[in-house]
Amino acid sequence: MAKILIVEDSAFQRTIIKRIVSNAGHEVMEADSGREALRLIEAKQPDLVFLDLLMPDINGFQVLKVLKSKHSTVPVVVVTADVQETTRQRCEEDGVRQIVYKPVDENKISSVLKSVLGS
């Protein structure tokens, strides 16, 4: 069982991802802001982070920048509706493992869990 952090300001989106991850047998932590995400990553050291890019306080790119500056090795999967090529390139430059485009579904999240965690 892995510890998975879901960072999403939309309670609806968090609930969908949480259900899928929980049903796969993993422990779920949730954050509704970038600031809370950074606190939980430091305190709980999750095995994987699902990260939204657009959030009200510290956005996903800022979270990635902080993690990169701290040489974090936690795998990050971005969950976004932004399909622009520049966004994908920026995520890759910031070390993102994969991008899942919204709307999410069980197949997409399960595929990520298998490829990143090997479960």
PDB file of C-alpha atoms in Angstrom:
ATOM      1  CA  MET A   1       0.000   0.000   0.000  1.00  0.00           C
ATOM      2  CA  ALA A   2       1.429   3.344  -1.063  1.00  0.00           C
ATOM      3  CA  LYS A   3       0.754   6.771   0.421  1.00  0.00           C
ATOM      4  CA  ILE A   4      -0.811   8.990  -2.236  1.00  0.00           C
ATOM      5  CA  LEU A   5      -1.301  12.748  -1.893  1.00  0.00           C
ATOM      6  CA  ILE A   6      -4.051  14.303  -3.998  1.00  0.00           C
ATOM      7  CA  VAL A   7      -3.639  18.068  -4.427  1.00  0.00           C
ATOM      8  CA  GLU A   8      -6.708  19.633  -5.991  1.00  0.00           C
ATOM      9  CA  ASP A   9      -8.756  22.693  -5.091  1.00  0.00           C
ATOM     10  CA  SER A  10     -11.923  21.113  -6.491  1.00  0.00           C
ATOM     11  CA  ALA A  11     -13.540  18.866  -3.888  1.00  0.00           C
ATOM     12  CA  PHE A  12     -15.395  17.092  -6.693  1.00  0.00           C
ATOM     13  CA  GLN A  13     -12.173  16.191  -8.545  1.00  0.00           C
ATOM     14  CA  ARG A  14     -10.457  15.147  -5.292  1.00  0.00           C
ATOM     15  CA  THR A  15     -13.373  12.858  -4.467  1.00  0.00           C
ATOM     16  CA  ILE A  16     -13.192  11.120  -7.858  1.00  0.00           C
ATOM     17  CA  ILE A  17      -9.437  10.543  -7.660  1.00  0.00           C
ATOM     18  CA  LYS A  18      -9.638   9.540  -3.979  1.00  0.00           C
ATOM     19  CA  ARG A  19     -12.264   6.885  -4.723  1.00  0.00           C
ATOM     20  CA  ILE A  20     -10.139   5.344  -7.482  1.00  0.00           C
ATOM     21  CA  VAL A  21      -6.918   5.402  -5.454  1.00  0.00           C
ATOM     22  CA  SER A  22      -8.619   4.061  -2.307  1.00  0.00           C
ATOM     23  CA  ASN A  23     -10.272   1.250  -4.267  1.00  0.00           C
ATOM     24  CA  ALA A  24      -6.803   0.289  -5.518  1.00  0.00           C
ATOM     25  CA  GLY A  25      -5.816  -0.222  -1.868  1.00  0.00           C
ATOM     26  CA  HIS A  26      -3.691   2.857  -1.274  1.00  0.00           C
ATOM     27  CA  GLU A  27      -3.644   5.305   1.631  1.00  0.00           C
ATOM     28  CA  VAL A  28      -4.932   8.729   0.548  1.00  0.00           C
ATOM     29  CA  MET A  29      -4.030  12.167   1.839  1.00  0.00           C
ATOM     30  CA  GLU A  30      -5.705  15.285   0.483  1.00  0.00           C
ATOM     31  CA  ALA A  31      -4.733  18.928   0.096  1.00  0.00           C
ATOM     32  CA  ASP A  32      -6.830  21.712  -1.388  1.00  0.00           C
ATOM     33  CA  SER A  33      -3.942  24.126  -1.880  1.00  0.00           C
ATOM     34  CA  GLY A  34      -0.304  24.238  -2.883  1.00  0.00           C
ATOM     35  CA  ARG A  35       0.674  25.473   0.550  1.00  0.00           C
ATOM     36  CA  GLU A  36      -0.984  22.473   2.250  1.00  0.00           C
ATOM     37  CA  ALA A  37       0.575  20.166  -0.346  1.00  0.00           C
ATOM     38  CA  LEU A  38       4.089  21.360   0.488  1.00  0.00           C
ATOM     39  CA  ARG A  39       3.401  20.905   4.202  1.00  0.00           C
ATOM     40  CA  LEU A  40       2.111  17.331   3.700  1.00  0.00           C
ATOM     41  CA  ILE A  41       4.928  16.363   1.344  1.00  0.00           C
ATOM     42  CA  GLU A  42       7.463  17.475   3.944  1.00  0.00           C
ATOM     43  CA  ALA A  43       5.655  15.881   6.899  1.00  0.00           C
ATOM     44  CA  LYS A  44       4.266  12.649   5.410  1.00  0.00           C
ATOM     45  CA  GLN A  45       6.605  11.890   2.493  1.00  0.00           C
ATOM     46  CA  PRO A  46       4.032  10.414   0.087  1.00  0.00           C
ATOM     47  CA  ASP A  47       4.979   7.817  -2.506  1.00  0.00           C
ATOM     48  CA  LEU A  48       3.137   9.694  -5.268  1.00  0.00           C
ATOM     49  CA  VAL A  49       1.501  13.110  -5.686  1.00  0.00           C
ATOM     50  CA  PHE A  50      -1.392  13.900  -8.005  1.00  0.00           C
ATOM     51  CA  LEU A  51      -1.058  17.665  -8.505  1.00  0.00           C
ATOM     52  CA  ASP A  52      -3.489  20.158 -10.014  1.00  0.00           C
ATOM     53  CA  LEU A  53      -1.844  23.161 -11.679  1.00  0.00           C
ATOM     54  CA  LEU A  54      -4.403  25.911 -11.089  1.00  0.00           C
ATOM     55  CA  MET A  55      -4.983  26.584  -7.414  1.00  0.00           C
ATOM     56  CA  PRO A  56      -5.727  29.802  -5.559  1.00  0.00           C
ATOM     57  CA  ASP A  57      -2.688  30.322  -3.319  1.00  0.00           C
ATOM     58  CA  ILE A  58       0.420  28.484  -4.497  1.00  0.00           C
ATOM     59  CA  ASN A  59      -0.210  26.978  -7.914  1.00  0.00           C
ATOM     60  CA  GLY A  60       1.060  23.632  -9.153  1.00  0.00           C
ATOM     61  CA  PHE A  61       4.011  25.128 -11.037  1.00  0.00           C
ATOM     62  CA  GLN A  62       5.137  26.863  -7.857  1.00  0.00           C
ATOM     63  CA  VAL A  63       4.844  23.573  -5.946  1.00  0.00           C
ATOM     64  CA  LEU A  64       6.982  21.884  -8.608  1.00  0.00           C
ATOM     65  CA  LYS A  65       9.554  24.672  -8.377  1.00  0.00           C
ATOM     66  CA  VAL A  66       9.844  24.271  -4.592  1.00  0.00           C
ATOM     67  CA  LEU A  67      10.147  20.481  -4.882  1.00  0.00           C
ATOM     68  CA  LYS A  68      12.827  20.867  -7.538  1.00  0.00           C
ATOM     69  CA  SER A  69      14.772  23.337  -5.387  1.00  0.00           C
ATOM     70  CA  LYS A  70      14.706  20.805  -2.524  1.00  0.00           C
ATOM     71  CA  HIS A  71      15.833  17.992  -4.838  1.00  0.00           C
ATOM     72  CA  SER A  72      12.665  16.065  -3.981  1.00  0.00           C
ATOM     73  CA  THR A  73      12.380  12.601  -5.483  1.00  0.00           C
ATOM     74  CA  VAL A  74       8.655  12.161  -4.891  1.00  0.00           C
ATOM     75  CA  PRO A  75       6.976  11.252  -8.199  1.00  0.00           C
ATOM     76  CA  VAL A  76       4.493  13.910  -9.314  1.00  0.00           C
ATOM     77  CA  VAL A  77       1.665  13.356 -11.774  1.00  0.00           C
ATOM     78  CA  VAL A  78      -0.033  16.546 -12.943  1.00  0.00           C
ATOM     79  CA  VAL A  79      -3.812  16.480 -13.311  1.00  0.00           C
ATOM     80  CA  THR A  80      -4.978  19.312 -15.526  1.00  0.00           C
ATOM     81  CA  ALA A  81      -7.435  20.437 -18.174  1.00  0.00           C
ATOM     82  CA  ASP A  82      -4.696  22.516 -19.831  1.00  0.00           C
ATOM     83  CA  VAL A  83      -3.736  20.706 -23.036  1.00  0.00           C
ATOM     84  CA  GLN A  84      -1.308  23.332 -24.334  1.00  0.00           C
ATOM     85  CA  GLU A  85       2.040  22.061 -25.573  1.00  0.00           C
ATOM     86  CA  THR A  86       3.862  24.734 -23.576  1.00  0.00           C
ATOM     87  CA  THR A  87       2.269  23.448 -20.382  1.00  0.00           C
ATOM     88  CA  ARG A  88       3.343  19.881 -21.175  1.00  0.00           C
ATOM     89  CA  GLN A  89       6.903  21.039 -21.894  1.00  0.00           C
ATOM     90  CA  ARG A  90       7.052  23.071 -18.694  1.00  0.00           C
ATOM     91  CA  CYS A  91       5.832  20.074 -16.682  1.00  0.00           C
ATOM     92  CA  GLU A  92       8.490  17.862 -18.251  1.00  0.00           C
ATOM     93  CA  GLU A  93      11.188  20.433 -17.467  1.00  0.00           C
ATOM     94  CA  ASP A  94      10.012  20.467 -13.851  1.00  0.00           C
ATOM     95  CA  GLY A  95      10.352  16.691 -13.567  1.00  0.00           C
ATOM     96  CA  VAL A  96       6.710  15.642 -13.789  1.00  0.00           C
ATOM     97  CA  ARG A  97       6.378  11.900 -14.338  1.00  0.00           C
ATOM     98  CA  GLN A  98       3.105  11.982 -16.256  1.00  0.00           C
ATOM     99  CA  ILE A  99       0.209  14.263 -17.117  1.00  0.00           C
ATOM    100  CA  VAL A 100      -3.406  13.153 -16.747  1.00  0.00           C
ATOM    101  CA  TYR A 101      -5.901  15.318 -18.557  1.00  0.00           C
ATOM    102  CA  LYS A 102      -9.278  16.112 -17.045  1.00  0.00           C
ATOM    103  CA  PRO A 103     -11.835  14.758 -16.877  1.00  0.00           C
ATOM    104  CA  VAL A 104     -10.128  11.919 -15.069  1.00  0.00           C
ATOM    105  CA  ASP A 105     -11.470   8.400 -15.127  1.00  0.00           C
ATOM    106  CA  GLU A 106     -10.616   5.120 -13.464  1.00  0.00           C
ATOM    107  CA  ASN A 107      -8.625   3.768 -16.409  1.00  0.00           C
ATOM    108  CA  LYS A 108      -6.331   6.816 -16.531  1.00  0.00           C
ATOM    109  CA  ILE A 109      -5.661   6.862 -12.783  1.00  0.00           C
ATOM    110  CA  SER A 110      -5.217   3.082 -12.572  1.00  0.00           C
ATOM    111  CA  SER A 111      -2.757   3.198 -15.457  1.00  0.00           C
ATOM    112  CA  VAL A 112      -0.729   5.889 -13.666  1.00  0.00           C
ATOM    113  CA  LEU A 113      -0.695   3.903 -10.421  1.00  0.00           C
ATOM    114  CA  LYS A 114       0.600   0.851 -12.257  1.00  0.00           C
ATOM    115  CA  SER A 115       3.264   2.662 -14.231  1.00  0.00           C
ATOM    116  CA  VAL A 116       4.574   4.900 -11.448  1.00  0.00           C
ATOM    117  CA  LEU A 117       4.204   2.566  -8.470  1.00  0.00           C
ATOM    118  CA  GLY A 118       4.318  -0.755 -10.246  1.00  0.00           C
ATOM    119  CA  SER A 119       1.053  -1.773  -8.556  1.00  0.00           C
TER     120      SER A 119
END
